[in-house]
Amino acid sequence: MGEIIDPPAFRKKLSDSVFEFYKPKTVHLEVVFIHGLEQGKCEDAYWKTWARDGIPENLWPRTWLPKEFPSARVLALSYDASIKRTATDGRMDLFLLGENLIQEMVDFGRIGQNGVPVVFVCHGFGGLVAKQIVISGNKPQFSQNQKVKNLLQNIDAFCFYSTPHHGSHLAKSRLYLSGGAKGPLLENFGVLDKETGRLNQEFEQFKRPSWHFHVVAESHEIPEYREMVVAEASSRYANATHMTLNASYMDICKPRSEKDSSYQCLTTRLKEVLDRNVVSLPFAIESLALESLVRFQKQEESVKGMLEEFRIVGLIGMGGSGKTTLAKVVYKSICNDFERSSYLDDVKSKGTLDEVLVTLLRQFGIKNGKTGGEAQLSDFQDSKERYLKDLKAFVKEHKVLVVVDDVGSEENFNHLLACMDFINGREDSRMIVTCREWQLLSKHAPLVGKYEMKLLKGSGLDIELFSHHVYKGAKSERQRREFLQDYLSRDASGTLIGDFDSVFIDIVDACAGLPLSLEVMGSCIGSYLRDCGISSGDCLELWRGALQQFRDGEALDGATAGNERLWKSLRISYDDLGPSLQEKFLDVACFFCGSLRYDYRSLLRIWGGKASDFMDLKNLQDRCLFKVNSEDGIVTMHDQLRDMGRSIVRGDGECISRVWTDQDVSRVVQSKESRATAGLSLGDWNKASEAIMRGKAHETSKREILLSKFRRDKPMKLNCPNLTLFDLREVQGNICATIVMKHSSSIRWICLRGGNITKVPKFVWKCIHLYALDLQGCADLKGLSEFVGDLVQLLELNLTDCRSLRSLPNSIGNLVNLSSLGLRGCQSLTSLPPSIGNLVNLSSLDLRGCPSLTSLPPSIGNLGNFSSLHLYGCISLTYLPYSVGNLVNLSSLDLQECRSLTSLPPSFGNLVNLPSLDLYGCESLTSLPPSIGNLGNLSRLFLIRCTSLTSLPPSIGNLGNLSWLHLGGCESLTSLPPSISNLVNLSSLDLGACMSLTSLPPSIGNLVNLSSLILYKCMSLTSLPPSIGNLVNFSSLDLRECKSLTCLPPSIGKLVNLSSFDLEGCKSLTSLPPSIGNLVNLSRLDLCECTSLTSLPPSIGNLVNLSSLHLRGCRSLTYLPPSIGNLVNLSSLDLCECMSLTSLPPSIGNLVNLSRLFLIGCTSLTSLPPSIGNLGNLSRLHLGGCESLTSLPPSIGNLINLRIQRKEA
């Protein structure tokens, strides 16, 4: 078990908004509880919402849940229920709340940072708060915040307990509190209720397909009020699982025992979450079989125990033994215990320790003292003394955790300790260091504790891990046997099963328990099983050959005694590759697995983009020689595989094919010819050169650099006739400008990423066979030369975040083979050249965040292979060219926040393959073209906050597949076309806050599948068409604040499934139709603030299931019909501020279930009928402000449970 915090400190405060109830030693799951709105103290709601009887001992998330889920971290969020901009305007600042909560969650609570699934458990309006957290996390200000990305990525499920997804009737009952006070609970019910439409719209845009939703609904009234808070229809959410319990709103989240359904509902869902995520808990970092996780759980506990004794713990072991994985597991488990934490990955592979220190500064949040921005490498080198002073002060004052992965050398370790002054820092700070030799750390004993990695040999876990890769996921012996039997049955070779088993065990023994060796060897011999061209007998011989090669193999150059066996096994897999695969493996090992990483699509383009390249990449992935991240496609490689690959390259002696170290670069620079060089990186060499110029290099580095006889004022002549890969990342512009290539025809990839160049070096334009040019982050680059057009073989051009780039040359149109053009974040780009239309092989164009872009050239319509166009945030874009209609293969178009876009071209209707169109926030869009009706595959159309849109074209009715039409916030929309009735598949129509909408078309009743209609705040809507009665699938109808609505059609009585009818704030409504009495399933009717309503029809008495009738603020209402006495199930009657009401009908005494009667502010009421004495269940009678009431009838004495409130709110 972990740590359960006992009373009185039954929770640990991590910040003002984040509290921790339980923290396990090993975290496999994070459960976050979000309270709703409380009648009591808001500051206690985060725990009292869940605590039975309001005492800490009964706080089940802290007591029961950890017993059943000992690896689950349990937290709660707290927020002020009075979260309004002012006390009177009634507007929730949910935007600010969402931003604040998500920042505190990730920064102080470190929620979602442990690589484990996150589950939100929400009560009431806490569910809406959870939605706002998601919405806020997807806003632009958090787009680059990795912690927020981690949180959103790790969310797995939402469990909603009585969440009013479609509003709550209690929002209008603001006078239910004792004494009629307008307290925070009810006021904020009203405020939040108005947010549901917006929240639902925006949340739908951002929710992910991988998320799961579960709903638990109430069915009992609140005992105190005798009414339900959230109707079942409102609690339902999309395709969520739904369960209705025998509980009220307040009790649904306070189970009395572990057998209660409300508790078991949650535990069932949590078990499902763990089942879904068990393969990645918490070791998505490595490809380990499920059973092997036990090993890390035991080792994790041992390391954490050592950290209680030692300030620094060294994880010592040979490469591939799992040091990095264990370090990450421990880090993720304990980082929440520290004020700040930092994970420094693969330190020894970094060019300089300055890079490592910059990472440390950023992760600690130490900013540039002058600009307030993040620390940058160049700025750090210029102001190192000041930065290190800030770093030492920070470490001295804060409890920090630092993981130094693969420190590399004693010198590196000592230097990092000194730069942080860690030894003189706080006693409760901790450090974890991974390395292969104890000697690197031993001089600091006893400050440093030694933990030796244990291998898998003899544990049984080695067999499980090996089997997982040989037999593609087989975990048990039975599964392994079934797989092998099926394989051998192909050619009736079942007698070989014993031979396969024998070789299998021998290879496991030869791997000596090394996880990486087991993984790679398993994938290697497993590939023979999956080769249909190999017979069972030949496959067995290949297995035996691999075993013999393993046993007879010689040590690789550069392999230490500890690495020898591992590298032998890795070399077997490498040697089994064909020449093309070997070259690609070495490319990744030498250039694409350190600080520069690409997704697999970019690698394919660098290699030429042929079908065979794709098969090679898949083969390398299947053999576990590198991995492809499932989320972003980034290719990664284990450092032992990288080191093995680099040792193979270095083993070529003077004929090194790939060069990256400063010593080897110096040799290439000064050589007359380097025919063997296929790949060259100047990164390390450049950093050493910079150190020379700054006078801060070690003498050894000086000597090596000076040997090259290179001076900055003379050309750097390179004679590498077979060079294909050229890496110039962050190389200074003045060096790049001096490069002269004698041979450039073989170069396929050039990377100038992050450099301070103002123009592309001249030699680049001579590399006419270039496949990929990477200029990402060249912030000072203002333009490209016309010579770019000579690079006719180019497949990828990456100009992302070239913030100063103003335009592209017209010659770019010569790049007819270009398939990827990245221009995202080019803030100064104003236009694209007409020749862009010549890029016939371009499949996608990313222009997100180009705020200066005003137009697209007409020639863009020539891009027939275009499938994706991203224009999000192009706030200056005023129109799309007519030719955009030629992009008939377009399947993704994002026009959100194109605030200056005034119209779409008539040709837009040609985009027949478009499934969804999002025009959110296109504030200047005034109309849609008639051709929009041709988009036959369109299922979702979002026009939210298109504030200038005045109408929809009649052709909108042709969108037969449209299921969602969202027009919320279209303030200028005056009407809908009659053809809207043709949208027979429409299920959701949002017209909320369409303030200029005056009417709905008569044919609206044809939308028989419509289940959601939002008309909230349609202030100009004067009437509803009679056909509204045909929408029989409605369970609730929201007409709040339709201030111009004067009447309802008689057909409203046909909505027999209606359970909730909200007319609050319909100030022009004068009467209700008699047919209102047909709504026999209606349980709630809200007519609050219907200030022109003079009477209720007698048929109101037919609503026998009505439990709540709200008439507060109906100032013109003079009487109630006698039939009101027929509402025998009525439990709450609100007549507050009905200033013209002079009396109550005698039949009111028939309301035997009435428990609350509100008459506050009924200034004309002169008397109460004697029959009031018959209301035996009446518990509260509110009479504050009844100025004309001089006496009470004697029968009032019959009400022995009555509490009369005369004081005004």
PDB file of C-alpha atoms in Angstrom, residues 891-1067:
ATOM      1  CA  SER A 891     -10.920  15.084 -47.240  1.00  0.00           C
ATOM      2  CA  SER A 892      -9.728  17.497 -44.530  1.00  0.00           C
ATOM      3  CA  LEU A 893     -10.256  21.266 -44.506  1.00  0.00           C
ATOM      4  CA  ASP A 894      -9.730  23.378 -41.408  1.00  0.00           C
ATOM      5  CA  LEU A 895     -10.856  27.015 -41.578  1.00  0.00           C
ATOM      6  CA  GLN A 896     -11.293  27.701 -37.863  1.00  0.00           C
ATOM      7  CA  GLU A 897     -10.537  31.230 -36.681  1.00  0.00           C
ATOM      8  CA  CYS A 898     -10.169  32.601 -40.218  1.00  0.00           C
ATOM      9  CA  ARG A 899     -11.658  35.782 -38.850  1.00  0.00           C
ATOM     10  CA  SER A 900     -11.406  37.889 -42.018  1.00  0.00           C
ATOM     11  CA  LEU A 901     -12.917  35.300 -44.363  1.00  0.00           C
ATOM     12  CA  THR A 902     -16.064  36.884 -45.827  1.00  0.00           C
ATOM     13  CA  SER A 903     -17.334  34.168 -48.170  1.00  0.00           C
ATOM     14  CA  LEU A 904     -16.710  30.809 -49.766  1.00  0.00           C
ATOM     15  CA  PRO A 905     -16.486  30.528 -53.562  1.00  0.00           C
ATOM     16  CA  PRO A 906     -19.387  29.091 -55.583  1.00  0.00           C
ATOM     17  CA  SER A 907     -17.134  26.218 -56.614  1.00  0.00           C
ATOM     18  CA  PHE A 908     -16.967  25.058 -53.014  1.00  0.00           C
ATOM     19  CA  GLY A 909     -19.705  22.558 -53.704  1.00  0.00           C
ATOM     20  CA  ASN A 910     -17.324  20.504 -55.824  1.00  0.00           C
ATOM     21  CA  LEU A 911     -15.563  19.209 -52.694  1.00  0.00           C
ATOM     22  CA  VAL A 912     -17.816  16.185 -52.680  1.00  0.00           C
ATOM     23  CA  ASN A 913     -15.513  14.031 -50.537  1.00  0.00           C
ATOM     24  CA  LEU A 914     -15.473  16.438 -47.604  1.00  0.00           C
ATOM     25  CA  PRO A 915     -16.926  14.674 -44.513  1.00  0.00           C
ATOM     26  CA  SER A 916     -16.748  17.624 -42.120  1.00  0.00           C
ATOM     27  CA  LEU A 917     -16.481  21.393 -42.433  1.00  0.00           C
ATOM     28  CA  ASP A 918     -15.461  23.544 -39.489  1.00  0.00           C
ATOM     29  CA  LEU A 919     -15.835  27.326 -39.796  1.00  0.00           C
ATOM     30  CA  TYR A 920     -15.751  28.071 -36.080  1.00  0.00           C
ATOM     31  CA  GLY A 921     -14.974  31.709 -35.351  1.00  0.00           C
ATOM     32  CA  CYS A 922     -15.139  32.945 -38.962  1.00  0.00           C
ATOM     33  CA  GLU A 923     -16.531  36.226 -37.705  1.00  0.00           C
ATOM     34  CA  SER A 924     -16.681  37.982 -41.100  1.00  0.00           C
ATOM     35  CA  LEU A 925     -18.420  35.200 -43.023  1.00  0.00           C
ATOM     36  CA  THR A 926     -21.747  36.599 -44.215  1.00  0.00           C
ATOM     37  CA  SER A 927     -23.127  33.714 -46.287  1.00  0.00           C
ATOM     38  CA  LEU A 928     -22.562  30.247 -47.687  1.00  0.00           C
ATOM     39  CA  PRO A 929     -22.667  29.575 -51.430  1.00  0.00           C
ATOM     40  CA  PRO A 930     -25.681  27.704 -52.836  1.00  0.00           C
ATOM     41  CA  SER A 931     -23.327  24.996 -54.030  1.00  0.00           C
ATOM     42  CA  ILE A 932     -22.808  23.943 -50.433  1.00  0.00           C
ATOM     43  CA  GLY A 933     -25.734  21.629 -51.005  1.00  0.00           C
ATOM     44  CA  ASN A 934     -23.607  19.490 -53.306  1.00  0.00           C
ATOM     45  CA  LEU A 935     -21.463  18.211 -50.436  1.00  0.00           C
ATOM     46  CA  GLY A 936     -23.300  14.929 -50.297  1.00  0.00           C
ATOM     47  CA  ASN A 937     -20.856  13.291 -47.878  1.00  0.00           C
ATOM     48  CA  LEU A 938     -20.928  16.110 -45.343  1.00  0.00           C
ATOM     49  CA  SER A 939     -22.068  14.824 -41.960  1.00  0.00           C
ATOM     50  CA  ARG A 940     -21.029  17.702 -39.694  1.00  0.00           C
ATOM     51  CA  LEU A 941     -21.198  21.415 -40.344  1.00  0.00           C
ATOM     52  CA  PHE A 942     -19.917  23.774 -37.659  1.00  0.00           C
ATOM     53  CA  LEU A 943     -20.686  27.469 -38.040  1.00  0.00           C
ATOM     54  CA  ILE A 944     -20.372  28.381 -34.383  1.00  0.00           C
ATOM     55  CA  ARG A 945     -19.692  32.067 -33.699  1.00  0.00           C
ATOM     56  CA  CYS A 946     -19.953  33.074 -37.329  1.00  0.00           C
ATOM     57  CA  THR A 947     -21.347  36.327 -36.016  1.00  0.00           C
ATOM     58  CA  SER A 948     -21.875  37.971 -39.447  1.00  0.00           C
ATOM     59  CA  LEU A 949     -23.732  35.070 -41.057  1.00  0.00           C
ATOM     60  CA  THR A 950     -27.229  36.292 -41.938  1.00  0.00           C
ATOM     61  CA  SER A 951     -28.771  33.285 -43.681  1.00  0.00           C
ATOM     62  CA  LEU A 952     -28.286  29.763 -45.001  1.00  0.00           C
ATOM     63  CA  PRO A 953     -28.867  28.927 -48.672  1.00  0.00           C
ATOM     64  CA  PRO A 954     -31.919  26.794 -49.570  1.00  0.00           C
ATOM     65  CA  SER A 955     -29.567  24.149 -50.941  1.00  0.00           C
ATOM     66  CA  ILE A 956     -28.582  23.283 -47.397  1.00  0.00           C
ATOM     67  CA  GLY A 957     -31.517  20.923 -47.505  1.00  0.00           C
ATOM     68  CA  ASN A 958     -29.672  18.730 -50.006  1.00  0.00           C
ATOM     69  CA  LEU A 959     -27.177  17.554 -47.371  1.00  0.00           C
ATOM     70  CA  GLY A 960     -28.932  14.269 -46.847  1.00  0.00           C
ATOM     71  CA  ASN A 961     -26.146  12.823 -44.674  1.00  0.00           C
ATOM     72  CA  LEU A 962     -25.879  15.794 -42.356  1.00  0.00           C
ATOM     73  CA  SER A 963     -26.327  14.772 -38.727  1.00  0.00           C
ATOM     74  CA  TRP A 964     -24.952  17.826 -36.914  1.00  0.00           C
ATOM     75  CA  LEU A 965     -25.680  21.446 -37.755  1.00  0.00           C
ATOM     76  CA  HIS A 966     -24.299  23.833 -35.154  1.00  0.00           C
ATOM     77  CA  LEU A 967     -25.047  27.541 -35.500  1.00  0.00           C
ATOM     78  CA  GLY A 968     -24.585  28.634 -31.902  1.00  0.00           C
ATOM     79  CA  GLY A 969     -23.648  32.280 -31.552  1.00  0.00           C
ATOM     80  CA  CYS A 970     -24.580  33.256 -35.129  1.00  0.00           C
ATOM     81  CA  GLU A 971     -25.901  36.557 -33.854  1.00  0.00           C
ATOM     82  CA  SER A 972     -26.907  37.923 -37.299  1.00  0.00           C
ATOM     83  CA  LEU A 973     -28.793  34.863 -38.537  1.00  0.00           C
ATOM     84  CA  THR A 974     -32.408  35.918 -39.085  1.00  0.00           C
ATOM     85  CA  SER A 975     -34.040  32.771 -40.464  1.00  0.00           C
ATOM     86  CA  LEU A 976     -33.595  29.209 -41.623  1.00  0.00           C
ATOM     87  CA  PRO A 977     -34.595  28.146 -45.133  1.00  0.00           C
ATOM     88  CA  PRO A 978     -37.670  25.883 -45.467  1.00  0.00           C
ATOM     89  CA  SER A 979     -35.458  23.244 -47.080  1.00  0.00           C
ATOM     90  CA  ILE A 980     -33.941  22.563 -43.689  1.00  0.00           C
ATOM     91  CA  SER A 981     -36.778  20.111 -43.288  1.00  0.00           C
ATOM     92  CA  ASN A 982     -35.129  17.820 -45.828  1.00  0.00           C
ATOM     93  CA  LEU A 983     -32.315  16.977 -43.429  1.00  0.00           C
ATOM     94  CA  VAL A 984     -33.991  13.793 -42.344  1.00  0.00           C
ATOM     95  CA  ASN A 985     -30.823  12.445 -40.690  1.00  0.00           C
ATOM     96  CA  LEU A 986     -30.272  15.551 -38.595  1.00  0.00           C
ATOM     97  CA  SER A 987     -29.993  14.629 -34.930  1.00  0.00           C
ATOM     98  CA  SER A 988     -28.546  17.825 -33.445  1.00  0.00           C
ATOM     99  CA  LEU A 989     -29.521  21.396 -34.291  1.00  0.00           C
ATOM    100  CA  ASP A 990     -27.926  24.148 -32.230  1.00  0.00           C
ATOM    101  CA  LEU A 991     -29.394  27.636 -32.582  1.00  0.00           C
ATOM    102  CA  GLY A 992     -28.372  28.897 -29.169  1.00  0.00           C
ATOM    103  CA  ALA A 993     -27.739  32.637 -28.952  1.00  0.00           C
ATOM    104  CA  CYS A 994     -28.916  33.252 -32.531  1.00  0.00           C
ATOM    105  CA  MET A 995     -30.223  36.574 -31.286  1.00  0.00           C
ATOM    106  CA  SER A 996     -31.618  37.790 -34.623  1.00  0.00           C
ATOM    107  CA  LEU A 997     -33.521  34.627 -35.478  1.00  0.00           C
ATOM    108  CA  THR A 998     -37.211  35.598 -35.721  1.00  0.00           C
ATOM    109  CA  SER A 999     -38.840  32.299 -36.658  1.00  0.00           C
ATOM    110  CA  LEU A1000     -38.373  28.664 -37.531  1.00  0.00           C
ATOM    111  CA  PRO A1001     -39.617  27.354 -40.888  1.00  0.00           C
ATOM    112  CA  PRO A1002     -43.034  25.662 -40.814  1.00  0.00           C
ATOM    113  CA  SER A1003     -41.504  22.448 -42.126  1.00  0.00           C
ATOM    114  CA  ILE A1004     -39.206  22.038 -39.116  1.00  0.00           C
ATOM    115  CA  GLY A1005     -41.492  19.282 -37.956  1.00  0.00           C
ATOM    116  CA  ASN A1006     -40.197  16.998 -40.705  1.00  0.00           C
ATOM    117  CA  LEU A1007     -36.930  16.468 -38.803  1.00  0.00           C
ATOM    118  CA  VAL A1008     -38.237  13.313 -37.230  1.00  0.00           C
ATOM    119  CA  ASN A1009     -34.795  12.133 -36.055  1.00  0.00           C
ATOM    120  CA  LEU A1010     -34.014  15.377 -34.275  1.00  0.00           C
ATOM    121  CA  SER A1011     -33.213  14.633 -30.645  1.00  0.00           C
ATOM    122  CA  SER A1012     -31.561  17.905 -29.645  1.00  0.00           C
ATOM    123  CA  LEU A1013     -32.825  21.410 -30.418  1.00  0.00           C
ATOM    124  CA  ILE A1014     -31.193  24.333 -28.676  1.00  0.00           C
ATOM    125  CA  LEU A1015     -33.055  27.654 -28.909  1.00  0.00           C
ATOM    126  CA  TYR A1016     -31.613  29.241 -25.799  1.00  0.00           C
ATOM    127  CA  LYS A1017     -31.351  33.030 -26.003  1.00  0.00           C
ATOM    128  CA  CYS A1018     -33.013  33.380 -29.406  1.00  0.00           C
ATOM    129  CA  MET A1019     -34.185  36.784 -28.280  1.00  0.00           C
ATOM    130  CA  SER A1020     -35.962  37.745 -31.532  1.00  0.00           C
ATOM    131  CA  LEU A1021     -37.894  34.515 -31.936  1.00  0.00           C
ATOM    132  CA  THR A1022     -41.590  35.445 -31.799  1.00  0.00           C
ATOM    133  CA  SER A1023     -43.292  32.083 -32.332  1.00  0.00           C
ATOM    134  CA  LEU A1024     -42.873  28.393 -33.005  1.00  0.00           C
ATOM    135  CA  PRO A1025     -44.432  26.759 -36.070  1.00  0.00           C
ATOM    136  CA  PRO A1026     -47.325  24.317 -35.534  1.00  0.00           C
ATOM    137  CA  SER A1027     -45.215  21.501 -36.992  1.00  0.00           C
ATOM    138  CA  ILE A1028     -43.044  21.574 -33.883  1.00  0.00           C
ATOM    139  CA  GLY A1029     -45.506  19.094 -32.484  1.00  0.00           C
ATOM    140  CA  ASN A1030     -44.190  16.427 -34.856  1.00  0.00           C
ATOM    141  CA  LEU A1031     -40.821  16.229 -33.056  1.00  0.00           C
ATOM    142  CA  VAL A1032     -42.036  13.499 -30.792  1.00  0.00           C
ATOM    143  CA  ASN A1033     -38.530  12.280 -29.857  1.00  0.00           C
ATOM    144  CA  PHE A1034     -37.937  15.319 -27.680  1.00  0.00           C
ATOM    145  CA  SER A1035     -37.634  14.725 -23.968  1.00  0.00           C
ATOM    146  CA  SER A1036     -36.721  18.307 -23.156  1.00  0.00           C
ATOM    147  CA  LEU A1037     -37.264  21.661 -24.830  1.00  0.00           C
ATOM    148  CA  ASP A1038     -35.165  24.689 -23.924  1.00  0.00           C
ATOM    149  CA  LEU A1039     -36.603  28.098 -24.819  1.00  0.00           C
ATOM    150  CA  ARG A1040     -34.895  30.118 -22.100  1.00  0.00           C
ATOM    151  CA  GLU A1041     -34.565  33.854 -22.698  1.00  0.00           C
ATOM    152  CA  CYS A1042     -36.568  33.809 -25.909  1.00  0.00           C
ATOM    153  CA  LYS A1043     -37.717  37.249 -24.848  1.00  0.00           C
ATOM    154  CA  SER A1044     -39.869  37.976 -27.926  1.00  0.00           C
ATOM    155  CA  LEU A1045     -41.793  34.715 -27.906  1.00  0.00           C
ATOM    156  CA  THR A1046     -45.447  35.665 -27.437  1.00  0.00           C
ATOM    157  CA  CYS A1047     -47.224  32.315 -27.633  1.00  0.00           C
ATOM    158  CA  LEU A1048     -46.865  28.594 -28.161  1.00  0.00           C
ATOM    159  CA  PRO A1049     -48.721  26.685 -30.892  1.00  0.00           C
ATOM    160  CA  PRO A1050     -51.509  24.294 -29.813  1.00  0.00           C
ATOM    161  CA  SER A1051     -49.495  21.448 -31.379  1.00  0.00           C
ATOM    162  CA  ILE A1052     -47.031  21.719 -28.508  1.00  0.00           C
ATOM    163  CA  GLY A1053     -49.370  19.321 -26.772  1.00  0.00           C
ATOM    164  CA  LYS A1054     -48.243  16.522 -29.110  1.00  0.00           C
ATOM    165  CA  LEU A1055     -44.816  16.343 -27.512  1.00  0.00           C
ATOM    166  CA  VAL A1056     -46.041  13.617 -25.225  1.00  0.00           C
ATOM    167  CA  ASN A1057     -42.499  12.418 -24.336  1.00  0.00           C
ATOM    168  CA  LEU A1058     -41.518  15.810 -23.011  1.00  0.00           C
ATOM    169  CA  SER A1059     -40.436  15.578 -19.380  1.00  0.00           C
ATOM    170  CA  SER A1060     -38.877  19.019 -18.969  1.00  0.00           C
ATOM    171  CA  PHE A1061     -40.074  22.290 -20.510  1.00  0.00           C
ATOM    172  CA  ASP A1062     -38.032  25.434 -19.871  1.00  0.00           C
ATOM    173  CA  LEU A1063     -39.508  28.857 -20.695  1.00  0.00           C
ATOM    174  CA  GLU A1064     -37.585  30.948 -18.187  1.00  0.00           C
ATOM    175  CA  GLY A1065     -37.178  34.572 -19.243  1.00  0.00           C
ATOM    176  CA  CYS A1066     -39.791  34.484 -22.038  1.00  0.00           C
ATOM    177  CA  LYS A1067     -40.901  37.965 -21.064  1.00  0.00           C
TER     178      LYS A1067
END
